[in-house]
Coordinates of C-alpha atoms and ligand atoms in Angstrom, one line a residue:
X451 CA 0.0 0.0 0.0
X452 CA 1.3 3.2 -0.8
X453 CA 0.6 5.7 2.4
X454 CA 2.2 8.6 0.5
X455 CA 0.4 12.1 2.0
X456 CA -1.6 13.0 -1.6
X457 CA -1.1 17.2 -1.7
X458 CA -1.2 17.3 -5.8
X459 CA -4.2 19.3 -7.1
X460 CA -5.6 16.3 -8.6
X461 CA -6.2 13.7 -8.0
X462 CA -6.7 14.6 -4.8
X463 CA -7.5 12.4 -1.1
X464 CA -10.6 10.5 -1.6
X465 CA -12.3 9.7 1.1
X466 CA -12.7 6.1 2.5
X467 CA -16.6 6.2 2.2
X468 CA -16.3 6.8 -1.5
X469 CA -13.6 3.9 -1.9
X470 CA -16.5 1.5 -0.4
X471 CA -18.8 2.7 -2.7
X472 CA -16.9 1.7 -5.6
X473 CA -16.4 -1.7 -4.6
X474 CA -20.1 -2.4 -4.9
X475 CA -20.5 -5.5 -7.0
X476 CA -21.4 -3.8 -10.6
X477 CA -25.2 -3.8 -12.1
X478 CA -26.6 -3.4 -15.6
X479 CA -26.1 -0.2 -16.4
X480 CA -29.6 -0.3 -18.6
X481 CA -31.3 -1.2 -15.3
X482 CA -33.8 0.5 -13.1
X483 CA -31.3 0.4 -10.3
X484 CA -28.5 2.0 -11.7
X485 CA -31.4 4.7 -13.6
X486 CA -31.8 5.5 -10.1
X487 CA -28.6 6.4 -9.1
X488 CA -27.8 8.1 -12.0
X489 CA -31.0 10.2 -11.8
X490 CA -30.0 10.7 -8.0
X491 CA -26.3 12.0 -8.7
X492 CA -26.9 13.8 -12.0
X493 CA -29.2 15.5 -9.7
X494 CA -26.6 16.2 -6.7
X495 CA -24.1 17.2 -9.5
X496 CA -26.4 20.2 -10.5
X497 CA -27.4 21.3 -6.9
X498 CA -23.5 21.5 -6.4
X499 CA -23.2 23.7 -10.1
X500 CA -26.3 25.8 -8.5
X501 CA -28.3 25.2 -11.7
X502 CA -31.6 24.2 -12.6
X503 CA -30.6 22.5 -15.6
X504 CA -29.5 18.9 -15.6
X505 CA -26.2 18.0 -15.2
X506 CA -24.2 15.1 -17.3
X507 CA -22.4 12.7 -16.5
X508 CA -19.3 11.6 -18.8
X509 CA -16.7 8.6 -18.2
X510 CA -13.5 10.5 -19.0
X511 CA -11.7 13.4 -17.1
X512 CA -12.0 16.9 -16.9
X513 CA -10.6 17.1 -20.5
X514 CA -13.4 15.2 -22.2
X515 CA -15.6 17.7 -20.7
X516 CA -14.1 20.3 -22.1
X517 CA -13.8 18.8 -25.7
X518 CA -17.5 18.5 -25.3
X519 CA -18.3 21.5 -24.3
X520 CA -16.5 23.2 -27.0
X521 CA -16.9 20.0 -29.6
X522 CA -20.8 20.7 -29.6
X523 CA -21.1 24.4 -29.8
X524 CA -18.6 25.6 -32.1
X525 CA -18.1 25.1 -35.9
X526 CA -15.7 25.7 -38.4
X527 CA -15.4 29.2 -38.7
X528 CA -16.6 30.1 -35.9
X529 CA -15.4 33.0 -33.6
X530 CA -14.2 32.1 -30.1
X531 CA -12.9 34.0 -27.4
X532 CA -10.8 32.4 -25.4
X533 CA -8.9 33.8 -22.2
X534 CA -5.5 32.1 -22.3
X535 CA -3.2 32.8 -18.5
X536 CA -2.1 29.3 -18.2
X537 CA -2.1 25.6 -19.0
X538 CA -5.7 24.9 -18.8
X539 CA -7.0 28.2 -20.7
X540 CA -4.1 27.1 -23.6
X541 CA -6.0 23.8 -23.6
X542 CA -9.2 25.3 -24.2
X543 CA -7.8 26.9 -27.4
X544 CA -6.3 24.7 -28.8
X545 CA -9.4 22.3 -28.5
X546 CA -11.1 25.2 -30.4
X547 CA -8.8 25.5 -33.3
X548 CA -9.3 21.4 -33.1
X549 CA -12.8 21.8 -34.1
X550 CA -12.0 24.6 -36.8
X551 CA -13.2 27.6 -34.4
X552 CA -11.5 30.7 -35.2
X553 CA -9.2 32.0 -31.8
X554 CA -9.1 34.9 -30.4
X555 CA -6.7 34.7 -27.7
X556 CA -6.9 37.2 -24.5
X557 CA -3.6 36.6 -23.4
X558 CA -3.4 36.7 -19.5
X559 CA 0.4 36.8 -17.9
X560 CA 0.5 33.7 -16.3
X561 CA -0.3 34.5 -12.6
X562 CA -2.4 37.1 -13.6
X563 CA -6.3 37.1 -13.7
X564 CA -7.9 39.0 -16.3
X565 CA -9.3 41.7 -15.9
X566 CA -12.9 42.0 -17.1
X567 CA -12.8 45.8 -18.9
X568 CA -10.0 44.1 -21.5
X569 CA -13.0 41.5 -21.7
X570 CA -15.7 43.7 -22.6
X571 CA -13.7 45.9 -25.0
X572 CA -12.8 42.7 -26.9
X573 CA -16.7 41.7 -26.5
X574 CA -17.0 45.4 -28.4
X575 CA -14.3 45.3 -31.0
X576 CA -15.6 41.9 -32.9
X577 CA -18.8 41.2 -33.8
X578 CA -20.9 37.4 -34.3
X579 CA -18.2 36.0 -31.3
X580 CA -20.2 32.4 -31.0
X581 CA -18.6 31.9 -27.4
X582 CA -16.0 32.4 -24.7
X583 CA -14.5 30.1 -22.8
X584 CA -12.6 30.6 -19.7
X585 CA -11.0 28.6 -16.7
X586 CA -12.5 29.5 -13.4
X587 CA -9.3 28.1 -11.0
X588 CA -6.4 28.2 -13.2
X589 CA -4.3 25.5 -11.6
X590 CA -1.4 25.8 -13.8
X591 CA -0.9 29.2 -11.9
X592 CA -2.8 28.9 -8.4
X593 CA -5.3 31.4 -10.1
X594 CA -8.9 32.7 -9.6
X595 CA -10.8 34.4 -12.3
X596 CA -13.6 37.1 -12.1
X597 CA -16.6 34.3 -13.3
X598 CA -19.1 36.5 -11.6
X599 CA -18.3 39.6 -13.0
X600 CA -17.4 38.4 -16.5
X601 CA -20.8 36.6 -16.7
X602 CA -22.5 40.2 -15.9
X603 CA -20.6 41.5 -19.1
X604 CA -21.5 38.3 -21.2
X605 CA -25.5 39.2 -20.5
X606 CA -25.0 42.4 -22.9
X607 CA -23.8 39.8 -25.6
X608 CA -24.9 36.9 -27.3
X609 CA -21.8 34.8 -27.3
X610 CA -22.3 31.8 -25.1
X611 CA -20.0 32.0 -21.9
X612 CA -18.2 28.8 -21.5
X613 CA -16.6 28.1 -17.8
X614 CA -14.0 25.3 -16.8
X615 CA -14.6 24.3 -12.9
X616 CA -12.4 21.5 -12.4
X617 CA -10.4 22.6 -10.0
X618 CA -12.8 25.2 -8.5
X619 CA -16.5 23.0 -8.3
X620 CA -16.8 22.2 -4.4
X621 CA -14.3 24.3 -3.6
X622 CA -15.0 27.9 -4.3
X623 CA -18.2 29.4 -4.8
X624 CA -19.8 28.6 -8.5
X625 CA -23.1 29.5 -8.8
X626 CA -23.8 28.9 -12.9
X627 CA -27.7 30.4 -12.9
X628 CA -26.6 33.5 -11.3
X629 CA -23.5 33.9 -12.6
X630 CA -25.3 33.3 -16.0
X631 CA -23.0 30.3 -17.6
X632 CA -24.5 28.8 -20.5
X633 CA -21.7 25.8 -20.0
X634 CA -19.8 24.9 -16.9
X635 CA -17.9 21.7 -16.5
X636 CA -16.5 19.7 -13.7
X637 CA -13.8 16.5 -12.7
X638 CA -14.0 14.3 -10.4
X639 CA -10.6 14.1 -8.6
X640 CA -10.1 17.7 -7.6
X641 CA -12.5 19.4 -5.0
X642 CA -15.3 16.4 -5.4
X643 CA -13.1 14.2 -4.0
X644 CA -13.8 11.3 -6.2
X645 CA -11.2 9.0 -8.2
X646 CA -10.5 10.3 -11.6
X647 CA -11.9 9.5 -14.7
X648 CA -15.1 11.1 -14.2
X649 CA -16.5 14.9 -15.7
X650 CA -19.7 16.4 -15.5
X651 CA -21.2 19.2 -17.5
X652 CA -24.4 21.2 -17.5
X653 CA -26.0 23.2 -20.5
X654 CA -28.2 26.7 -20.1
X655 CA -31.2 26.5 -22.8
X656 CA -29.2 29.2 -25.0
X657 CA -26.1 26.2 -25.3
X658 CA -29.2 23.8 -26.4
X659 CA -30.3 26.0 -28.7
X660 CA -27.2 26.0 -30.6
X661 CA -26.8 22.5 -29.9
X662 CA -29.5 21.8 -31.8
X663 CA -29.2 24.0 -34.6
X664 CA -26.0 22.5 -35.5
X665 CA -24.0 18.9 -36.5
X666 CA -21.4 17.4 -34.2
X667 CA -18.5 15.7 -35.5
X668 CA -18.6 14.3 -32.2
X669 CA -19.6 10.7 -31.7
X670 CA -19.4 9.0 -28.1
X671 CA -19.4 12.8 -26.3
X672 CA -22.1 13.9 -28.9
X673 CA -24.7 16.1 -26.1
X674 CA -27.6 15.0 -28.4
X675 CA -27.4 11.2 -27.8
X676 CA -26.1 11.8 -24.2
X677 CA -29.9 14.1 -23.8
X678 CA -31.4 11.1 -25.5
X679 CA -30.6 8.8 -23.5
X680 CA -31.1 11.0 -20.3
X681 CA -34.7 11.2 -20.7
X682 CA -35.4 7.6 -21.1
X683 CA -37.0 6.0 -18.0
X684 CA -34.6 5.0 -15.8
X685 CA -32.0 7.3 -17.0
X686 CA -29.0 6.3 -19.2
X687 CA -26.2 7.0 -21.0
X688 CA -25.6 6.2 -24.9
X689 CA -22.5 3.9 -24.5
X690 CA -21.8 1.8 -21.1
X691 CA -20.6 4.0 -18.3
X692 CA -18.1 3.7 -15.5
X693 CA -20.5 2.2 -13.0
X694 CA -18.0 2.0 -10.5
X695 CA -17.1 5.6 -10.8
X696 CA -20.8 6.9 -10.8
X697 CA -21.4 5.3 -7.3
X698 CA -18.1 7.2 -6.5
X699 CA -19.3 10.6 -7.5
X700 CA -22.8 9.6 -5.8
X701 CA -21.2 9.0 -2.8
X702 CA -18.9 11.9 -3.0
X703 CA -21.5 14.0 -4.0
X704 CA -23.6 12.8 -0.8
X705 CA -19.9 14.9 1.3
X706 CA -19.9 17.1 -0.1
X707 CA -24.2 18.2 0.3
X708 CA -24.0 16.7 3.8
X709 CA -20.8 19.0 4.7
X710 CA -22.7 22.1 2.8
X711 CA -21.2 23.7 0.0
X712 CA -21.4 27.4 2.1
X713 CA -19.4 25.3 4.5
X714 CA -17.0 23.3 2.0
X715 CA -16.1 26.7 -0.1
X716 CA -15.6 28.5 3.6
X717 CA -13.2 25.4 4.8
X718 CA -11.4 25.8 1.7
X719 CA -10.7 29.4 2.1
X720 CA -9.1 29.0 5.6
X721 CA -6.7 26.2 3.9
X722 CA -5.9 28.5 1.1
X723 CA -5.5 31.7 3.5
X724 CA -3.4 29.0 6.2
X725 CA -1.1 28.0 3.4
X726 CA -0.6 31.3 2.0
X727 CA 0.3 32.4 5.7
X728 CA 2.4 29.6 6.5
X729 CA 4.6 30.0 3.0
X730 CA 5.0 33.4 3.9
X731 CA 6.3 33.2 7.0
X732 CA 8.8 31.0 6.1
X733 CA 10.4 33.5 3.7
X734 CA 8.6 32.3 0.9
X735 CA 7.3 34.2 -2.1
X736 CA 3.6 33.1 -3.6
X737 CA 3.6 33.0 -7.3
X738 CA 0.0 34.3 -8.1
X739 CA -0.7 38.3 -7.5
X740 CA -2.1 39.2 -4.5
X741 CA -6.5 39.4 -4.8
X742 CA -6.1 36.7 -7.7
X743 CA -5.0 33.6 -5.5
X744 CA -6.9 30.4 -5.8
X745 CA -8.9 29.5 -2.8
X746 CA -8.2 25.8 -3.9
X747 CA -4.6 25.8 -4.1
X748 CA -1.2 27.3 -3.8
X749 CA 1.9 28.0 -6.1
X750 CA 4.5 29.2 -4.2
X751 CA 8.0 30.4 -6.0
X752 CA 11.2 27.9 -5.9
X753 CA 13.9 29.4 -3.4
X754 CA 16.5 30.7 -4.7
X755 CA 19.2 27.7 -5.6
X756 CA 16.8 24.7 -4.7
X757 CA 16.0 22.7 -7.5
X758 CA 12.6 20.9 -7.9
X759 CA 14.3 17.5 -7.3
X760 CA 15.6 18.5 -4.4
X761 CA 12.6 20.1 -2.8
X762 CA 10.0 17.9 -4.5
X763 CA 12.2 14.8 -4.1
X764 CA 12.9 14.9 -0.5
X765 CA 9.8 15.6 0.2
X766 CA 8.7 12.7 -1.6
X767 CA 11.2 10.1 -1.2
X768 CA 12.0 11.5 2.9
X769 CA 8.8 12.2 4.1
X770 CA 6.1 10.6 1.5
X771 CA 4.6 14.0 1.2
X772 CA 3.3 14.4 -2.8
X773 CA 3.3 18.0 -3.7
X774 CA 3.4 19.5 -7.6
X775 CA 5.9 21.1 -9.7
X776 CA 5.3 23.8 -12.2
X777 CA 4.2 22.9 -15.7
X778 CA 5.3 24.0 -18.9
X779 CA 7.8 27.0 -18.2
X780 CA 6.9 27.3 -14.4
X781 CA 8.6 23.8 -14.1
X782 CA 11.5 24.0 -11.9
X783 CA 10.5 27.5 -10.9
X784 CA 7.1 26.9 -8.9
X785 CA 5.5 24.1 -6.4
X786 CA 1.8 23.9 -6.0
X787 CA 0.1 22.3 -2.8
X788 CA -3.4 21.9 -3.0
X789 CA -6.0 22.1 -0.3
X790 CA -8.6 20.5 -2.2
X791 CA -11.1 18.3 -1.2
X792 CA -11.3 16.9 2.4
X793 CA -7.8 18.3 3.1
X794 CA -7.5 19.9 6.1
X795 CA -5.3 21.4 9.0
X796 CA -3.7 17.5 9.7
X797 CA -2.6 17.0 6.0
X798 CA -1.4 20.7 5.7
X799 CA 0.1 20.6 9.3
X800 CA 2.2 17.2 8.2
X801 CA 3.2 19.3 4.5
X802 CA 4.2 22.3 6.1
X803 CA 6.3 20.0 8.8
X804 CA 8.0 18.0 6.1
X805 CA 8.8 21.3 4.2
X806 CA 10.1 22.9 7.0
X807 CA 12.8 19.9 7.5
X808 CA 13.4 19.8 3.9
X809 CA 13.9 23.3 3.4
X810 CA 16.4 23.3 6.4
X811 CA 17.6 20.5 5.3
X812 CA 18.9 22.3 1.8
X813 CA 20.4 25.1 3.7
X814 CA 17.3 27.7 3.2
X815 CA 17.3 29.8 6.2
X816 CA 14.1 30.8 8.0
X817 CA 12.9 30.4 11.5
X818 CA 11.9 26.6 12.2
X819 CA 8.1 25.9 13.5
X820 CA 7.2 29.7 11.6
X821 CA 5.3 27.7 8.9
X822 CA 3.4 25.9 10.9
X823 CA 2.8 28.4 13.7
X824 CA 1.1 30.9 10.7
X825 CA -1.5 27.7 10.0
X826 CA -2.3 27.3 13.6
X827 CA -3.0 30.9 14.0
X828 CA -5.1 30.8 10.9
X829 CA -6.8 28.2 11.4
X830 CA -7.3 29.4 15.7
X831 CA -8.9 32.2 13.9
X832 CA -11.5 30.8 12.1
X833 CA -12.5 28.3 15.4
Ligands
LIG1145 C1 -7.4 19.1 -13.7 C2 -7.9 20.1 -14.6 C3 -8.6 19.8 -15.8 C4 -8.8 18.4 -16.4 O1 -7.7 17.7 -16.5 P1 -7.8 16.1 -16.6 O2 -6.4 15.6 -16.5 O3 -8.4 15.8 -18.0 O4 -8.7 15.7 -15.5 C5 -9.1 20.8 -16.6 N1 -9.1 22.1 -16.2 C6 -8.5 22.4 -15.0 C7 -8.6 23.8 -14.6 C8 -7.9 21.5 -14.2 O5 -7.4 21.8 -13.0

């Protein structure tokens, strides 16, 4: 068994509850009594999104939702804005240019939110824009965008707003009605607390109507079989799902309603405001501007002379404590912990130990116990 302390941002710790519900022996998945579970999490999944709509479940990660979000609304030609300040907002344009949809890139310095008056005046300057996609928690960059106040500008426009919630869903505060998203996806393995390998997306009746208008050259994450198939009676999906993993996101699903998601996106705030505190008073510098930080998780700068093996491996092979590295050209340069999910004061109180002996350990000076003194008193004020 591998005890290794999980502090990636996805997958994150699952829960033993939602273990035991995937080792449930498996069930026809054309059945009444997998219609009802379906019906019952589907259900969960958009009370958690804040929607009235129904929510979809797909067997594949966050990234098949996102190909189908963008694979079923947009066309050759088509115009699509898409806000680009890290690794995830990158993949959402290049999935559009995959499907022939014309880019037009907001480029957001990585670590950077955007800022929604650059999004309105490129709303103004082009006309017949068919959507706009953005990430909600960047988690290349430890990075929360303006949802809530970009969805107020996308009311003035046609253009169908298009929000990834992967890392965010469960975590920090998504309200898709309100905020007005026409599509808003979701993974399993990052605030849900599920295994991976599961996504779930939701469609406004704006989305449908373009939806329908319209051919997919999707097959298997084609929306109009999956909406076919969701209105039979029991429930269903067009191909065979993961059965296993649908009683995992019930069960998780079940957490995170019984927990509360006012209390859930509260408890996650105190772990990101605890582990900002605690990096800081070790001397270290966070990555993401101040009033953009990610309430989900935290990239924190590489000291000065440590490499990533060094920090990332000791802390790994030493203590067992799995933290991330930077991607793409923040490799080497950033780590990322996450407080996603059921993590807590104990997980963060055994990272910010084993980072404190690793860090002394490669010669960085700072006063030993600071880190995790800053959590307690974060987390003493919150009590
Ligand atoms: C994790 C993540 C995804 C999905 O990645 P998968 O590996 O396909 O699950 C998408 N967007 C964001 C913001 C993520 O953090």
């Amino acid at each position: 068994m591998d005890d290794t302390l999980l502090m990636i941002p996805g997958p994150t710790i699952v829960p033993k509850r939602v273990l035991d519900a995937m080792a449930q022996p498996i069930v026809n998945h054309r059945g009444p009594a997998f219609g009802e579970i379906l019906e019952e999490t589907t259900a969960m999944m958009s009370e958690v999104f804040q929607t009235n709509n129904p929510s979809y479940l797909l067997t594949g990660s966050g990234t098949a939702a996102m190909e189908t979000a963008v694979g079923n609304t947009i066309q050759k030609g088509d115009k699509v804005i898409n806000v680009v300040g890290g690794k995830f907002g990158q993949r959402f344009q290049q999935i559009t240019e995959k499907f022939g949809g014309e880019s037009i890139e907001i480029t957001v310095p990585w670590g950077q939110a955007v800022d929604p008056e650059i999004v309105k005046s490129v709303l103004e300057e082009h006309d017949d824009v068919k959507a706009l996609t953005m990430i909600h928690n960047e988690s290349s960059t430890a990075v929360v965008q303006p949802i809530k106040e970009i969805g107020k500008i996308m009311n003035d426009y046609d253009s169908l707003f298009i929000v990834d919630t992967v890392s965010s869903l469960a975590g920090d505060t998504v309200e898709v009605d309100n905020y007005g998203i026409d599509v808003c996806l979701s993974g399993s393995q990052k605030c849900i607390a599920a295994p991976p390998g599961m996504s779930a997306i939701t469609f406004g009746d704006d989305a449908w109507n373009v939806i329908n208008k319209q051919e997919t050259p999707n097959y298997y994450l084609d929306m109009k079989s999956h909406l076919k198939y969701f209105k039979k009676d029991p429930s269903q999906t067009p191909y065979t799902p993961s059965v296993s993993l649908t009683f995992a996101m019930n069960e998780a699903l079940s957490i995170v309603l019984e927990e509360g998601l006012d209390n859930r996106v509260k408890r996650h705030h105190i772990g990101a405001e605890a582990t900002r505190n605690a990096a800081e008073a070790l001397g270290l510098e966070l990555f993401a501007r101040e009033g953009d930080r990610s309430n989900t998780l935290t990239g924190i700068k590489m000291p000065e002379g440590i490499t990533d093996q060094q920090l990332r491996g000791t802390m790994r092979n030493k203590y067992n404590v799995d933290i991330g590295g930077g991607q793409d050209h923040l490799k080497g340069n950033v780590f990322r912990i996450a407080h996603m999910g059921i993590i807590g004061l104990p997980e963060l109180a055994i990272t910010f130990t084993c980072l404190e002996m690793t860090l002394k350990e490669l010669g960085f000076e700072f006063e030993r116990g600071a880190g995790v003194a800053a959590l307690e008193e974060t987390y003493i004020k919150y009590q």
